mmCIF file of C-alpha atoms and ligand atoms in Angstrom:
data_model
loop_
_atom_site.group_PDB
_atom_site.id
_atom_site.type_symbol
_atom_site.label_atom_id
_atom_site.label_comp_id
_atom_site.label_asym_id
_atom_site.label_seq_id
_atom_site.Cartn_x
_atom_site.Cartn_y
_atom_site.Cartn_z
ATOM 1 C CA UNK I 1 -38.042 46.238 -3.410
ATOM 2 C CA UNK I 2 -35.568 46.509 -5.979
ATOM 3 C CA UNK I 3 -32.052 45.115 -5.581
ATOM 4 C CA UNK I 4 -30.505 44.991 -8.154
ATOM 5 C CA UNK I 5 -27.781 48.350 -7.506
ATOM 6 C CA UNK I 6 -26.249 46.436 -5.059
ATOM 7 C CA UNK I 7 -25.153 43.390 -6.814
ATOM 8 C CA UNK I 8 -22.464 45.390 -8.707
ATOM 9 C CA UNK I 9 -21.731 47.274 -5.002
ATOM 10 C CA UNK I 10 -21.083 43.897 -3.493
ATOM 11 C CA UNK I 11 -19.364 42.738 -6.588
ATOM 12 C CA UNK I 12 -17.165 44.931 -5.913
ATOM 13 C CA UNK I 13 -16.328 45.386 -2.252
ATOM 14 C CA UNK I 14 -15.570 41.313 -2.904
ATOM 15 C CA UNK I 15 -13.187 41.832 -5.977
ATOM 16 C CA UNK I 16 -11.498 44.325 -3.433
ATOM 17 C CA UNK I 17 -11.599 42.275 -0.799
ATOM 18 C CA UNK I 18 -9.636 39.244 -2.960
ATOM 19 C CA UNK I 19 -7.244 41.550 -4.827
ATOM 20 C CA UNK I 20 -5.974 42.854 -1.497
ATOM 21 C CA UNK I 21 -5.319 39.174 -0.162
ATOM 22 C CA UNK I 22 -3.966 38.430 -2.782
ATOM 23 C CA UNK I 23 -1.290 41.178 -2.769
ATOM 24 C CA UNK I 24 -0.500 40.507 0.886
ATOM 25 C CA UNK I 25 -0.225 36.986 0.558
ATOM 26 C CA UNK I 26 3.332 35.662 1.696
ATOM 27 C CA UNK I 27 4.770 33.053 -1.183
ATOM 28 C CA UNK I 28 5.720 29.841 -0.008
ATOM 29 C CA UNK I 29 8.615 29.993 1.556
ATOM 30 C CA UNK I 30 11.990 28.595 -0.259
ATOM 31 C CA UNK I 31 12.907 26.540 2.213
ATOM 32 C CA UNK I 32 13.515 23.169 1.319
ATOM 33 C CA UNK I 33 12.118 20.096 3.225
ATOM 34 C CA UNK I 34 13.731 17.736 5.003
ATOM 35 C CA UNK I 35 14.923 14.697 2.820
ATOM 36 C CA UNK I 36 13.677 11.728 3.139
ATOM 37 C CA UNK I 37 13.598 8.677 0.448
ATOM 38 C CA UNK I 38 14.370 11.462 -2.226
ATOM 39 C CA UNK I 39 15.840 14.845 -1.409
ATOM 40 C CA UNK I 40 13.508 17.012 -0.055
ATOM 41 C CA UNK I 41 13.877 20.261 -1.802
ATOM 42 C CA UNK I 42 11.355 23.386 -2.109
ATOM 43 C CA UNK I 43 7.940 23.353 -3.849
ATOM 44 C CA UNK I 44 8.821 24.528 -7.091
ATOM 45 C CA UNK I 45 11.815 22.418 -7.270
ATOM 46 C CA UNK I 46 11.271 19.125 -9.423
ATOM 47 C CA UNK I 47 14.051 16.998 -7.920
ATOM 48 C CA UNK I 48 14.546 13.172 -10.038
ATOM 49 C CA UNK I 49 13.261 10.559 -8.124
ATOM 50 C CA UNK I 50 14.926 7.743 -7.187
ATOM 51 C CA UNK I 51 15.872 4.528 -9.883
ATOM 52 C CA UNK I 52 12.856 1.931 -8.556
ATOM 53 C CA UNK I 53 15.074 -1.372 -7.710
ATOM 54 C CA UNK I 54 14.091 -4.635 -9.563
ATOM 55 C CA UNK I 55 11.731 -6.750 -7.374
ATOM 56 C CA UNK I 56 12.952 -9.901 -5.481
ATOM 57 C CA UNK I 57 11.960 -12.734 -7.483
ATOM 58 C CA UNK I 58 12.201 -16.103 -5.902
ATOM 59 C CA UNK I 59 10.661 -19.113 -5.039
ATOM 60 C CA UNK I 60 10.966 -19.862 -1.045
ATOM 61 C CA UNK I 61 8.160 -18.233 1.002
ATOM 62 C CA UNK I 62 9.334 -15.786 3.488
ATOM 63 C CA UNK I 63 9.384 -15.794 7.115
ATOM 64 C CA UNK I 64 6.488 -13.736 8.377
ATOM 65 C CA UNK I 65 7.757 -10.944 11.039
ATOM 66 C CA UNK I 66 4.358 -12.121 13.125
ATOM 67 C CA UNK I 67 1.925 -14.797 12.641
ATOM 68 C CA UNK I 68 -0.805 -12.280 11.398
ATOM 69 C CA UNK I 69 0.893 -10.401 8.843
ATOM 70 C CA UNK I 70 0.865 -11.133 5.543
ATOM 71 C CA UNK I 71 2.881 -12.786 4.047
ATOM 72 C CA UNK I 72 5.038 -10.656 1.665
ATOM 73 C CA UNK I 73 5.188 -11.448 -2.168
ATOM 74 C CA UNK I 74 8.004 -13.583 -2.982
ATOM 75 C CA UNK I 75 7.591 -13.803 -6.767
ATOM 76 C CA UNK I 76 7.315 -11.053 -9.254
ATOM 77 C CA UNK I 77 3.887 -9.514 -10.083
ATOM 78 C CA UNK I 78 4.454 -6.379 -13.026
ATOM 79 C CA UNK I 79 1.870 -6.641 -15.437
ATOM 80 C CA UNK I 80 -0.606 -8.703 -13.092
ATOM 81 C CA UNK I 81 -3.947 -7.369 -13.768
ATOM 82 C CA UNK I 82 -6.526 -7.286 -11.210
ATOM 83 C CA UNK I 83 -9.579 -5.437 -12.051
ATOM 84 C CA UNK I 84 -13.574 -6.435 -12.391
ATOM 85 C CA UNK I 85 -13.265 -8.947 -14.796
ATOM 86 C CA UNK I 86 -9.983 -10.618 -13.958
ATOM 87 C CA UNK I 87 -7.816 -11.356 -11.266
ATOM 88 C CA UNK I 88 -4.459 -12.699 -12.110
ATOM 89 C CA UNK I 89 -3.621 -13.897 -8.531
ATOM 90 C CA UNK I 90 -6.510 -15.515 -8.183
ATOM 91 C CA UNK I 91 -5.638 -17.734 -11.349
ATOM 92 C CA UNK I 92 -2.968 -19.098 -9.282
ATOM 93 C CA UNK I 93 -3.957 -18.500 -5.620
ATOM 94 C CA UNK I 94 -8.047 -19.711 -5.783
ATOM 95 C CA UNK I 95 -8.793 -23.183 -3.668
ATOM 96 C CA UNK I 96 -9.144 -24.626 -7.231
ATOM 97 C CA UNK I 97 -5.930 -23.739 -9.119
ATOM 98 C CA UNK I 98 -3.605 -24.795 -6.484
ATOM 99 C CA UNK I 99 -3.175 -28.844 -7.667
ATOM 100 C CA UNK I 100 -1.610 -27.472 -10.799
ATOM 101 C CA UNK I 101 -0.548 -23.535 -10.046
ATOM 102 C CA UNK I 102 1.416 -25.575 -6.630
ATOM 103 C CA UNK I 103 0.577 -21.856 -4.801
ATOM 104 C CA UNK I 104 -0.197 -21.612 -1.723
ATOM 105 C CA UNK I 105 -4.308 -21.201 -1.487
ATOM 106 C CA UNK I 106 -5.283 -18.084 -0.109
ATOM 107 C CA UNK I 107 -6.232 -18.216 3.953
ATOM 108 C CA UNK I 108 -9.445 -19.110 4.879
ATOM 109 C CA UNK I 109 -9.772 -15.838 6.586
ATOM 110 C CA UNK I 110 -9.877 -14.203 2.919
ATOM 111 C CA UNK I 111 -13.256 -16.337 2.362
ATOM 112 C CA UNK I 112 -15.087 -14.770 5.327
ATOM 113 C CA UNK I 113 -16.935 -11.259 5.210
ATOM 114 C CA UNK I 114 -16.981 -8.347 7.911
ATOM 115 C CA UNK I 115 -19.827 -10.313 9.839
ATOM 116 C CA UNK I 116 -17.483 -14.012 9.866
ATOM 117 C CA UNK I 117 -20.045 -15.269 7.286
ATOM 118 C CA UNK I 118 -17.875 -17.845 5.099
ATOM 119 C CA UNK I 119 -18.582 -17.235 1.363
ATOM 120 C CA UNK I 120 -17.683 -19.929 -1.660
ATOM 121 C CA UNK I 121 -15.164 -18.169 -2.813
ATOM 122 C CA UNK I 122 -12.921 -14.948 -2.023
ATOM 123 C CA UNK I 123 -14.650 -12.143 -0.591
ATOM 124 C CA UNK I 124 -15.039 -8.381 -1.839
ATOM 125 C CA UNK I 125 -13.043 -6.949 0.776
ATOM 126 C CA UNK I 126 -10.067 -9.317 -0.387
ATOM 127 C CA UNK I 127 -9.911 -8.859 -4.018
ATOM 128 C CA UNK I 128 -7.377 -6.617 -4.753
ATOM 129 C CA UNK I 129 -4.863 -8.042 -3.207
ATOM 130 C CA UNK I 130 -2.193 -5.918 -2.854
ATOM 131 C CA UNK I 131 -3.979 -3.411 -0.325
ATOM 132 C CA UNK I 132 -2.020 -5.798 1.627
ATOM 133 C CA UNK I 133 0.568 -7.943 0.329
ATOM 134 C CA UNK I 134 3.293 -6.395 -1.424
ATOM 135 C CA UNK I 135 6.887 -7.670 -3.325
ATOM 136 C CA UNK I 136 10.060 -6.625 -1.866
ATOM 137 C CA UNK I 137 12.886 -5.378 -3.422
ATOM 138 C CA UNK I 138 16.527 -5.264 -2.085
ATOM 139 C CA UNK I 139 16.495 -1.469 -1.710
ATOM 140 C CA UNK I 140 18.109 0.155 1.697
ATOM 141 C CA UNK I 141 15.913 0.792 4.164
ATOM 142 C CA UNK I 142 14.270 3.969 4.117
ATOM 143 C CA UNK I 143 14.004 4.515 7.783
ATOM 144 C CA UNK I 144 15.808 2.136 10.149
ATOM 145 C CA UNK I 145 14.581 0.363 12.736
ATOM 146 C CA UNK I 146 15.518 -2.104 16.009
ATOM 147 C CA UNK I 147 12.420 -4.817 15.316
ATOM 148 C CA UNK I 148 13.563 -8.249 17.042
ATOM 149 C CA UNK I 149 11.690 -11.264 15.907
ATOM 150 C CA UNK I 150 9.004 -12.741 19.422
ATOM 151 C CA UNK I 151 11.156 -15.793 19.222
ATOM 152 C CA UNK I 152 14.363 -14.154 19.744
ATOM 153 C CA UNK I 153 12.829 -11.887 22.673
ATOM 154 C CA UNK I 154 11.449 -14.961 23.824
ATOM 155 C CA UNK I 155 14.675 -16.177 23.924
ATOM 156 C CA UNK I 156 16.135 -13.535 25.738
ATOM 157 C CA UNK I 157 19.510 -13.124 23.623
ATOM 158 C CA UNK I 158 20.079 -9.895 21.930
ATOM 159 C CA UNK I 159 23.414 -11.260 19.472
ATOM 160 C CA UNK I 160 20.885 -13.155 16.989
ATOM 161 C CA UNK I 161 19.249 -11.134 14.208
ATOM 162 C CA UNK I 162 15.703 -11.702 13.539
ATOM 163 C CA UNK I 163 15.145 -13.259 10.163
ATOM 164 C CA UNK I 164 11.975 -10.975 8.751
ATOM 165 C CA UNK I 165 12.280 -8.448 6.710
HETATM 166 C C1 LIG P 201 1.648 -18.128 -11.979
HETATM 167 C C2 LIG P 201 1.063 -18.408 -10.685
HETATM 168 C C3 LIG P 201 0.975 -17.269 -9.672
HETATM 169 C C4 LIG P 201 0.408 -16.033 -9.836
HETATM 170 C C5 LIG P 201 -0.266 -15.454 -11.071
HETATM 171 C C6 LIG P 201 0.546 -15.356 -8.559
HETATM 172 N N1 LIG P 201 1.193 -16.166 -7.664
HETATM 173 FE FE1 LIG P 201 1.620 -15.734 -5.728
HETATM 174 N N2 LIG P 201 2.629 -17.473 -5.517
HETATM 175 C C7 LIG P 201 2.714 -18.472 -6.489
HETATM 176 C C8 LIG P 201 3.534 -19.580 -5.991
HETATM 177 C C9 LIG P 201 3.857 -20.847 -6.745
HETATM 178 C C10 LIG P 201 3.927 -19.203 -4.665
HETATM 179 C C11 LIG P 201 4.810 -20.007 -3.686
HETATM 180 C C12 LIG P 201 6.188 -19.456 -3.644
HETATM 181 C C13 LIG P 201 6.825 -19.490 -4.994
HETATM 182 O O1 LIG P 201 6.989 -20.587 -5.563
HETATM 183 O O2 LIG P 201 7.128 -18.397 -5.546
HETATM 184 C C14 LIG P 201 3.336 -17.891 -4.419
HETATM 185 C C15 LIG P 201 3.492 -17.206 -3.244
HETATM 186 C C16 LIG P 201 2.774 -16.057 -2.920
HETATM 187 C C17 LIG P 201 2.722 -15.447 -1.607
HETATM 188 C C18 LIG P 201 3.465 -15.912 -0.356
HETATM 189 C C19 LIG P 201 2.568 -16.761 0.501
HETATM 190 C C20 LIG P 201 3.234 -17.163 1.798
HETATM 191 O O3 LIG P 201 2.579 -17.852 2.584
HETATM 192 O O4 LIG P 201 4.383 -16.789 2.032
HETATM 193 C C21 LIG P 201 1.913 -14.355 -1.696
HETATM 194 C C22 LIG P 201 1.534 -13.383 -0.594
HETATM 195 C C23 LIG P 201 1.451 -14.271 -3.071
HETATM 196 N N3 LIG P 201 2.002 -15.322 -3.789
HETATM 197 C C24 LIG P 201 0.624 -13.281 -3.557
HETATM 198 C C25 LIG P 201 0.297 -13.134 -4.895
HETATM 199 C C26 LIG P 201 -0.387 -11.969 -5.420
HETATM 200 C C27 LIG P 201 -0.863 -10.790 -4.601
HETATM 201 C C28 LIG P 201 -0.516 -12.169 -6.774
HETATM 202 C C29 LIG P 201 -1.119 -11.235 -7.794
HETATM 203 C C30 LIG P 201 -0.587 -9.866 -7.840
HETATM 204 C C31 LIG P 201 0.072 -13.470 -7.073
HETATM 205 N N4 LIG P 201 0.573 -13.991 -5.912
HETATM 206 C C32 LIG P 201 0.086 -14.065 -8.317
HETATM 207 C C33 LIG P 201 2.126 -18.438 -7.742
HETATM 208 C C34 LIG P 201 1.486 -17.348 -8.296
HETATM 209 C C1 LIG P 202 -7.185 -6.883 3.817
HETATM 210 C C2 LIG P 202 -5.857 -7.453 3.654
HETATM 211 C C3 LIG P 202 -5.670 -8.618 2.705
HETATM 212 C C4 LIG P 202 -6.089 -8.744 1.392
HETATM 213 C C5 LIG P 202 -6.866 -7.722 0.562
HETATM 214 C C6 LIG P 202 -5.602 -10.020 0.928
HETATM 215 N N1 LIG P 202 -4.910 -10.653 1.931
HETATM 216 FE FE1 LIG P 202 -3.977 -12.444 1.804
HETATM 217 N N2 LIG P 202 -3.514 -12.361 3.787
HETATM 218 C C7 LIG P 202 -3.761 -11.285 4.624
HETATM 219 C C8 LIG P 202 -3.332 -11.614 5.977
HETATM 220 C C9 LIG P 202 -3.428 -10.675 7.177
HETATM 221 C C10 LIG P 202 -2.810 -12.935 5.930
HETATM 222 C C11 LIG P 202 -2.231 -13.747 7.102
HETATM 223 C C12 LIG P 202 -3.301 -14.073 8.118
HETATM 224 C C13 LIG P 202 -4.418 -14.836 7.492
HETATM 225 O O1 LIG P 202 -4.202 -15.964 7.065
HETATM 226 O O2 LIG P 202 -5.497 -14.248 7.386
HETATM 227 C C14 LIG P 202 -2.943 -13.376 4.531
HETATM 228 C C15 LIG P 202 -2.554 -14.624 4.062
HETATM 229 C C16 LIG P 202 -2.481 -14.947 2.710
HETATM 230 C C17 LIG P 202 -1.820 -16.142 2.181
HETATM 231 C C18 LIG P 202 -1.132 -17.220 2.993
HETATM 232 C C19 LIG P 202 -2.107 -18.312 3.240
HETATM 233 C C20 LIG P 202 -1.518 -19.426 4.043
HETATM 234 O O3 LIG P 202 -2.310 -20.254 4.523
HETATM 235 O O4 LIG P 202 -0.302 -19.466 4.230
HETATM 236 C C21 LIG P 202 -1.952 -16.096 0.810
HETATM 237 C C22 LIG P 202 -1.425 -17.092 -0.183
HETATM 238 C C23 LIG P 202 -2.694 -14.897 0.503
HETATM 239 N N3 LIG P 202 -2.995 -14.228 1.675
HETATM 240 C C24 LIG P 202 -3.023 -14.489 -0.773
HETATM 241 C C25 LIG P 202 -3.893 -13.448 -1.066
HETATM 242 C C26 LIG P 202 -4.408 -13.170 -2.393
HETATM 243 C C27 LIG P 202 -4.085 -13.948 -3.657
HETATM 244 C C28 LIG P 202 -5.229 -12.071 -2.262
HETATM 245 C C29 LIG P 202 -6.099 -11.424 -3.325
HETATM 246 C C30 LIG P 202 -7.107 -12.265 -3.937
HETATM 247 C C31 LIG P 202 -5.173 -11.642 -0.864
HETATM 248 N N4 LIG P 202 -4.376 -12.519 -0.180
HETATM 249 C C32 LIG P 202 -5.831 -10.518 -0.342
HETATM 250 C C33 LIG P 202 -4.316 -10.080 4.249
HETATM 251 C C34 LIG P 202 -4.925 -9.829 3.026
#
């Protein structure tokens, strides 16, 4: 059987099909969003985005909100390449270059793969650092929040302020 008439047939009844939907179809609405870190604004508007604050950059290690987080990035990091070939933190932060780097050595947790094996050195899964440690910067809080420090619940007195950040 021959069917070749009814490609151009179904052609077609599909270019129909798509020009009406497109005809019909509502535009976005202008309605802007709500704002947030920058003002929220509709989707064709191209609003500037907040100036990005300078980093902290010091040398004291900061107080972890709870013992497993980690810790948060006290010293600057721009231009730190981490990649396949090189891994700037780890020039600093590796068992080995702590005598003369003075850095803290990375945890022994970071040595260990999914299955608890313990490896020589750092493990894939810990590489790139910054999945999960980040610098801070002195910027107001986006979103507020009422987080009190264990030891001060512990405690049981609401008029101190915990100390992480
Ligand atoms: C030039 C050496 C050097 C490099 C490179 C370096 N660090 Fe550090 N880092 C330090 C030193 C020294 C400290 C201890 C605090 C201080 O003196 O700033 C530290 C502290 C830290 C801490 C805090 C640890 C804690 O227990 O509070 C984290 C997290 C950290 N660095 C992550 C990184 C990451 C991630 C990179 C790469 C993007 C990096 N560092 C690159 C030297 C370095
Ligand atoms: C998957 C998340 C993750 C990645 C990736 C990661 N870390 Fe960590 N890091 C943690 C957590 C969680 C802790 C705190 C608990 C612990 O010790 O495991 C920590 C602790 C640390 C500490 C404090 C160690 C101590 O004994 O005080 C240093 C320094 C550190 N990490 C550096 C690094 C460096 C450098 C890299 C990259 C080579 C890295 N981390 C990659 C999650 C991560």
């Amino acid at each position: 059987m021959n069917r070749k008439p009814f490609i151009p047939v179904v052609s077609a009844v599909l270019a129909t099909l798509i020009l009406s939907l497109s005809v019909h179809a509502e535009p976005y609405p202008p309605t802007p969003g709500p704002d947030g870190v920058r003002p929220g604004g509709t989707l064709f508007e191209s609003l500037p985005a907040p100036e990005i604050k300078d980093p902290v950059d010091s040398d004291t290690r900061r107080v972890r909100a709870y013992p497993e987080q980690p810790p948060t990035i006290p010293h600057t990091v721009r231009d730190y390449q981490v990649d396949t070939n090189s891994n700037r933190c780890l020039d600093c932060h590796t068992r080995i270059q702590t005598g003369v780097s003075g850095a803290p050595m990375i945890s022994i947790t970071h040595f260990m793969d999914r299955d608890f094996q313990v490896l020589a050195t750092v493990a894939p899964r810990r590489y790139f650092c910054m999945q999960c440690h980040v610098p801070q910067s002195d910027a107001p809080l986006s979103v507020q929040n009422t987080f009190k420090d264990v030891d001060i619940l512990l405690r049981g007195t609401d008029d101190a302020e915990g100390e992480a950040q």
